Amino acid sequence: MATGIMPPGAKTGGAFVHDPKVAHDTEMHRQNVQVQRTLVATQKKTNISLRTLESVIIREDINGEPIQITSKCIERDREMITAFGVSTAILENVIFCHQEESNWPLSEGKQLKTKFDDIFAATKYMKALKLN
């Protein structure tokens, strides 16, 4: 949807965005979130150092007016996870999976188990069961 073109097979239903049944609702609404992140790359003797100077997240308030929040006020990474509504593991391994790492489902046993444990939060689930 970043290009304005619907994904293949999404012409009916639109459930690829968020399925209203999952949210126990009849409608799903969009929310505009813009992120600006200023990075600086500095050439050292043997390598390149990369650091983030500032980040700005722009959201809309109830009236549709833009609100700017700087990284001095919030933790940027946590705010983006909240905006996407999925876990870090889903963002890294599914939504924004780099092409070179896209074959992870074909990995060896232990690596594959680790990925699935991260995605499905199996470790957190097991700890929660032990607490009860």
Tab-separated table of C-alpha atoms in Angstrom:
chain	number	residue	atom	x	y	z
A	1	MET	CA	0.000	0.000	0.000
A	2	ALA	CA	2.995	2.330	0.220
A	3	THR	CA	2.713	2.827	-3.563
A	4	GLY	CA	-1.076	3.099	-3.569
A	5	ILE	CA	-1.433	-0.193	-5.465
A	6	MET	CA	-3.321	-3.011	-3.810
A	7	PRO	CA	-1.370	-6.279	-3.382
A	8	PRO	CA	-2.275	-9.237	-5.621
A	9	GLY	CA	-5.486	-10.940	-4.534
A	10	ALA	CA	-6.499	-8.058	-2.243
A	11	LYS	CA	-9.120	-6.526	-4.514
A	12	THR	CA	-11.851	-8.110	-2.399
A	13	GLY	CA	-12.038	-8.109	1.350
A	14	GLY	CA	-9.040	-5.931	2.162
A	15	ALA	CA	-8.193	-8.236	5.073
A	16	PHE	CA	-4.489	-7.943	4.266
A	17	VAL	CA	-4.421	-4.651	6.218
A	18	HIS	CA	-6.014	-5.867	9.432
A	19	ASP	CA	-8.840	-8.323	9.685
A	20	PRO	CA	-11.680	-6.631	11.616
A	21	LYS	CA	-12.581	-10.015	13.154
A	22	VAL	CA	-9.183	-10.178	14.856
A	23	ALA	CA	-9.824	-6.788	16.475
A	24	HIS	CA	-13.373	-7.887	17.447
A	25	ASP	CA	-14.745	-4.942	15.477
A	26	THR	CA	-16.651	-4.332	12.263
A	27	GLU	CA	-14.292	-1.718	10.769
A	28	MET	CA	-10.583	-0.982	10.679
A	29	HIS	CA	-9.302	2.579	10.274
A	30	ARG	CA	-5.984	3.731	8.905
A	31	GLN	CA	-3.553	5.963	10.709
A	32	ASN	CA	-0.895	8.098	9.048
A	33	VAL	CA	2.510	7.927	10.708
A	34	GLN	CA	5.578	9.600	9.213
A	35	VAL	CA	9.067	8.937	10.508
A	36	GLN	CA	12.152	11.035	9.881
A	37	ARG	CA	15.448	9.676	11.157
A	38	THR	CA	18.683	11.651	10.736
A	39	LEU	CA	21.771	9.428	10.524
A	40	VAL	CA	25.438	10.388	10.284
A	41	ALA	CA	28.080	8.089	8.813
A	42	THR	CA	31.666	8.979	9.748
A	43	GLN	CA	34.693	7.405	8.085
A	44	LYS	CA	37.221	6.243	10.686
A	45	LYS	CA	40.659	4.761	9.920
A	46	THR	CA	39.439	1.175	9.568
A	47	ASN	CA	35.649	1.333	9.466
A	48	ILE	CA	32.577	3.518	9.184
A	49	SER	CA	30.744	4.636	12.307
A	50	LEU	CA	26.977	5.202	12.074
A	51	ARG	CA	24.917	7.092	14.631
A	52	THR	CA	21.436	8.547	14.871
A	53	LEU	CA	21.240	12.274	15.522
A	54	GLU	CA	17.524	12.798	15.849
A	55	SER	CA	14.216	11.212	14.990
A	56	VAL	CA	10.837	12.818	14.476
A	57	ILE	CA	7.550	10.950	14.386
A	58	ILE	CA	4.589	12.812	12.907
A	59	ARG	CA	1.083	11.561	13.708
A	60	GLU	CA	-2.365	13.055	13.323
A	61	ASP	CA	-4.465	14.130	16.296
A	62	ILE	CA	-8.228	13.592	16.503
A	63	ASN	CA	-8.878	16.611	14.249
A	64	GLY	CA	-6.385	15.473	11.598
A	65	GLU	CA	-3.761	18.053	12.586
A	66	PRO	CA	-0.129	16.866	12.554
A	67	ILE	CA	1.648	16.358	15.879
A	68	GLN	CA	5.456	16.116	15.888
A	69	ILE	CA	7.191	14.085	18.559
A	70	THR	CA	10.992	14.128	18.727
A	71	SER	CA	13.229	11.306	19.883
A	72	LYS	CA	14.034	13.400	22.941
A	73	CYS	CA	10.461	12.811	24.148
A	74	ILE	CA	9.951	9.170	23.169
A	75	GLU	CA	11.726	5.913	22.518
A	76	ARG	CA	11.545	5.770	18.712
A	77	ASP	CA	11.847	2.009	18.217
A	78	ARG	CA	9.144	1.189	20.749
A	79	GLU	CA	6.850	3.842	19.251
A	80	MET	CA	7.219	2.333	15.769
A	81	ILE	CA	6.433	-1.154	17.048
A	82	THR	CA	3.281	0.298	18.610
A	83	ALA	CA	2.373	2.072	15.351
A	84	PHE	CA	2.725	-1.136	13.321
A	85	GLY	CA	0.871	-3.175	15.927
A	86	VAL	CA	3.177	-6.192	15.646
A	87	SER	CA	6.191	-7.496	17.532
A	88	THR	CA	9.814	-6.735	16.696
A	89	ALA	CA	10.293	-10.336	15.539
A	90	ILE	CA	7.459	-9.996	12.997
A	91	LEU	CA	8.880	-6.696	11.714
A	92	GLU	CA	12.420	-8.062	11.341
A	93	ASN	CA	11.679	-11.578	10.056
A	94	VAL	CA	8.471	-11.140	8.061
A	95	ILE	CA	7.496	-7.582	7.091
A	96	PHE	CA	10.946	-6.048	6.591
A	97	CYS	CA	12.919	-9.246	5.989
A	98	HIS	CA	15.967	-8.492	3.832
A	99	GLN	CA	16.173	-10.390	0.550
A	100	GLU	CA	19.420	-12.091	1.603
A	101	GLU	CA	17.737	-13.424	4.750
A	102	SER	CA	14.391	-14.380	3.193
A	103	ASN	CA	15.238	-18.103	3.137
A	104	TRP	CA	15.209	-18.384	6.925
A	105	PRO	CA	12.227	-20.816	6.818
A	106	LEU	CA	14.641	-23.289	5.188
A	107	SER	CA	17.212	-22.956	8.000
A	108	GLU	CA	18.561	-25.816	10.087
A	109	GLY	CA	16.594	-27.029	13.104
A	110	LYS	CA	17.928	-24.913	15.961
A	111	GLN	CA	18.033	-21.662	13.955
A	112	LEU	CA	14.513	-22.258	12.670
A	113	LYS	CA	13.220	-23.044	16.157
A	114	THR	CA	14.771	-19.817	17.474
A	115	LYS	CA	13.082	-17.753	14.723
A	116	PHE	CA	9.686	-19.349	15.372
A	117	ASP	CA	10.103	-18.918	19.137
A	118	ASP	CA	10.785	-15.211	18.545
A	119	ILE	CA	7.886	-14.759	16.132
A	120	PHE	CA	5.327	-16.586	18.251
A	121	ALA	CA	6.792	-15.384	21.591
A	122	ALA	CA	6.979	-19.007	22.748
A	123	THR	CA	9.531	-18.284	25.475
A	124	LYS	CA	7.369	-15.519	26.984
A	125	TYR	CA	4.335	-17.799	26.774
A	126	MET	CA	6.128	-20.622	28.603
A	127	LYS	CA	7.295	-18.221	31.331
A	128	ALA	CA	3.733	-16.942	31.739
A	129	LEU	CA	2.461	-20.510	32.120
A	130	LYS	CA	5.033	-21.202	34.845
A	131	LEU	CA	3.871	-18.140	36.811
A	132	ASN	CA	0.310	-19.455	37.053
